[in-house]
Coordinates of C-alpha atoms in Angstrom, one line a residue:
X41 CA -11.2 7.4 -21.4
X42 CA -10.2 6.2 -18.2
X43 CA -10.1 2.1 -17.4
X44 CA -11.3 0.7 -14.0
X45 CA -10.4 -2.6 -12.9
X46 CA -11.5 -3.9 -9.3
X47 CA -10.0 -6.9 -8.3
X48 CA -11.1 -8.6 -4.2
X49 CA -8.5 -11.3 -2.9
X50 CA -8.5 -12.8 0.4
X51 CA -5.0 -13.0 1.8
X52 CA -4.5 -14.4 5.3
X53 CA -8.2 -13.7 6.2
X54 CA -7.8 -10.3 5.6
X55 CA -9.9 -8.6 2.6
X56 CA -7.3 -6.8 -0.2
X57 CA -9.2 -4.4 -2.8
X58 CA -7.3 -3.5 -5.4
X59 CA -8.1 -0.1 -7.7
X60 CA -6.2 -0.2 -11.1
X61 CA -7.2 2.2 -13.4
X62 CA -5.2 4.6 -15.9
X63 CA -6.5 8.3 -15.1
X64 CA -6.6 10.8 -17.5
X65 CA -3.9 13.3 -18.4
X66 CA 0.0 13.2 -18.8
X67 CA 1.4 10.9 -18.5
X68 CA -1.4 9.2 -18.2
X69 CA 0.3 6.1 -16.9
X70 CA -0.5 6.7 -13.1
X71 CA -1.6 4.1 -11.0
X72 CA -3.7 3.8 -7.9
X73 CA -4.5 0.9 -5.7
X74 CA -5.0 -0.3 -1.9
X75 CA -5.0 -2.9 0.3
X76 CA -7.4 -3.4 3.5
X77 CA -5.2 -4.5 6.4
X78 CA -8.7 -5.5 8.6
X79 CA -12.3 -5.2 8.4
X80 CA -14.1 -2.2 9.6
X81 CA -15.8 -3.4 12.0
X82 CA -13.9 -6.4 13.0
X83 CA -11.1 -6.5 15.7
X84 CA -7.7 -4.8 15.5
X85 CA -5.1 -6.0 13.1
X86 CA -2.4 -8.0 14.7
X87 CA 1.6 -6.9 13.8
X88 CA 3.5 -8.8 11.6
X89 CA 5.4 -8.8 7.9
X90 CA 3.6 -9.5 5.2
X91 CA 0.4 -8.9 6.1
X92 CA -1.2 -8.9 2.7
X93 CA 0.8 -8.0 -1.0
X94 CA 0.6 -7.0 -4.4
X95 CA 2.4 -8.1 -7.8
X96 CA 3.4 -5.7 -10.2
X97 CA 2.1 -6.6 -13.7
X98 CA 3.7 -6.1 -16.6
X99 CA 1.6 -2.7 -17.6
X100 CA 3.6 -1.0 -14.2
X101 CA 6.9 -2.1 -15.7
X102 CA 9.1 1.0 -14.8
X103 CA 7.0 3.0 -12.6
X104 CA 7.7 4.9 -9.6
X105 CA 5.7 5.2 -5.9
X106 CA 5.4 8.5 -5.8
X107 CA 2.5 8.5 -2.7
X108 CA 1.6 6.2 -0.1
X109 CA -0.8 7.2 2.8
X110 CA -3.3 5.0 5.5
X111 CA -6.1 5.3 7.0
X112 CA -8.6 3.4 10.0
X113 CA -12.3 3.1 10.0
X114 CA -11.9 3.4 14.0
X115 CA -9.1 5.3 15.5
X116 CA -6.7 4.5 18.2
X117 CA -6.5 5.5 21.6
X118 CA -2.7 5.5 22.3
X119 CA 0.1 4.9 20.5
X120 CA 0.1 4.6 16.5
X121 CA 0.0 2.6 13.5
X122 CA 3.3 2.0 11.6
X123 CA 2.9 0.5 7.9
X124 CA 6.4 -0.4 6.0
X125 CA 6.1 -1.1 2.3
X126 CA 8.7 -3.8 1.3
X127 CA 9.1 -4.7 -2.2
X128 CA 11.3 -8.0 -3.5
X129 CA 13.0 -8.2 -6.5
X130 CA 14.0 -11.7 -7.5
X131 CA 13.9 -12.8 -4.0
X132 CA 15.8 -9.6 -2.4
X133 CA 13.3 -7.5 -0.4
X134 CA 14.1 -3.6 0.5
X135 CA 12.1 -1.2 2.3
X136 CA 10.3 1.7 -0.2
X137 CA 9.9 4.0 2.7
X138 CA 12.9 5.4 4.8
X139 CA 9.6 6.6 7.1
X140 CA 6.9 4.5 7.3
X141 CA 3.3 5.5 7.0
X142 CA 2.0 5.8 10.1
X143 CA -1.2 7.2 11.9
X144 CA -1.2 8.7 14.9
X145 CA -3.5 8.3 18.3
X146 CA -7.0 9.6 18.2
X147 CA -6.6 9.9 14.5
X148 CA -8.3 8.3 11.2
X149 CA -5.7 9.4 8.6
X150 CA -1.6 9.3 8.0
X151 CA -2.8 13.1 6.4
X152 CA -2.6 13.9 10.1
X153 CA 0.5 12.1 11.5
X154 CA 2.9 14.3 13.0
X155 CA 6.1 12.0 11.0
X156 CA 4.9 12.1 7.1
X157 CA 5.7 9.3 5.3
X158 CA 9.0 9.4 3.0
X159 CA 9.7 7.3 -0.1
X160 CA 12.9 5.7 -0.8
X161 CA 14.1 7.0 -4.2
X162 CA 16.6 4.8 -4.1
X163 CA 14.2 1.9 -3.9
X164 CA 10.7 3.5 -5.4
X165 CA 10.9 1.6 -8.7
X166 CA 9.0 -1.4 -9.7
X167 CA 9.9 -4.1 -12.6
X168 CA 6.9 -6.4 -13.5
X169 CA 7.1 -9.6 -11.5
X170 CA 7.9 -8.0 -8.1
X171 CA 6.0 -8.1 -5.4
X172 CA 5.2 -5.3 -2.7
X173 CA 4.6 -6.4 0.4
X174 CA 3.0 -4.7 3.6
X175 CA 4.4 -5.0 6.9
X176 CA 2.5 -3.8 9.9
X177 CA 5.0 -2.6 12.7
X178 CA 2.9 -1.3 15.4
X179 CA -1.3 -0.7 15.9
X180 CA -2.3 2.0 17.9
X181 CA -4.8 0.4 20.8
X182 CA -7.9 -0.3 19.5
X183 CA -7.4 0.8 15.9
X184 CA -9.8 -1.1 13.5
X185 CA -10.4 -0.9 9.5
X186 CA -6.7 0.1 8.5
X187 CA -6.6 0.8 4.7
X188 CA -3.3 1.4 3.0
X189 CA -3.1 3.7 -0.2
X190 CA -0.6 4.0 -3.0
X191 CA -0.3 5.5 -6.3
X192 CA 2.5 4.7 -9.2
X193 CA 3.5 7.2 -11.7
X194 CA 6.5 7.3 -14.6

């Protein structure tokens, strides 16, 4: 039987939803959560590190990102949305994406972009304590209601 937990922070005046539940089947220790970078219908998101972040609990201890992906409420008109996932380890932060998730012009989803997204193996792995962090590189024009996705797995 799958466990649902729904957690809603406020970081930095932005809104962060959290989805943590345990899904069904082998390994059955995936895990899927998301932040929201800006409000759907407020105004665009401004660049920056650190916009909003997460802390691993102890029940992640080991896992892996094995998908990330974004998405916007309203697209952009010209250039696109760039989100880097940075995770720190005892006060060391690294990059867990040699390409960031981005989302191109006149589109809604990363599902779309014409760079995918490509995890670091060499920094995918996540201890409990550590924090993941997520920095917003560039906004396509206009862009409004950027979601960021990410799932966990052994």
């Amino acid at each position: 039987m799958p466990t649902e937990e729904y957690i809603l922070n406020i970081v930095d005046e932005q809104f962060v939803f959290e989805f943590d539940g345990v899904l069904p089947g082998p390994p059955n220790q995936r895990r899927i959560g998301g932040v929201l970078l800006s409000q759907p219908g407020g105004t665009s998101p401004s660049t920056g590190d650190s916009k909003a972040y997460i802390r691993i609990p102890e029940d992640m201890d080991g896992l892996r990102l094995t998908a990330v992906g974004a998405s916007c409420s309203t697209a952009g008109s010209s250039g696109t949305t760039s989100v880097q996932l940075r995770r720190v380890r005892a006060g060391v932060g690294v990059d867990m994406l040699t390409t960031p998730v981005t989302i191109d012009a006149n589109e809604t989803d990363s599902s779309a972009a014409a760079a995918a997204a490509v995890i670091d193996t060499d920094n995918d792995d996540v201890q409990t304590g550590d924090q993941i962090f997520f920095d917003l590189d560039s906004v396509s024009s206009g862009a409004r209601g950027l979601y960021i996705s990410f799932t966990f797995n052994e």
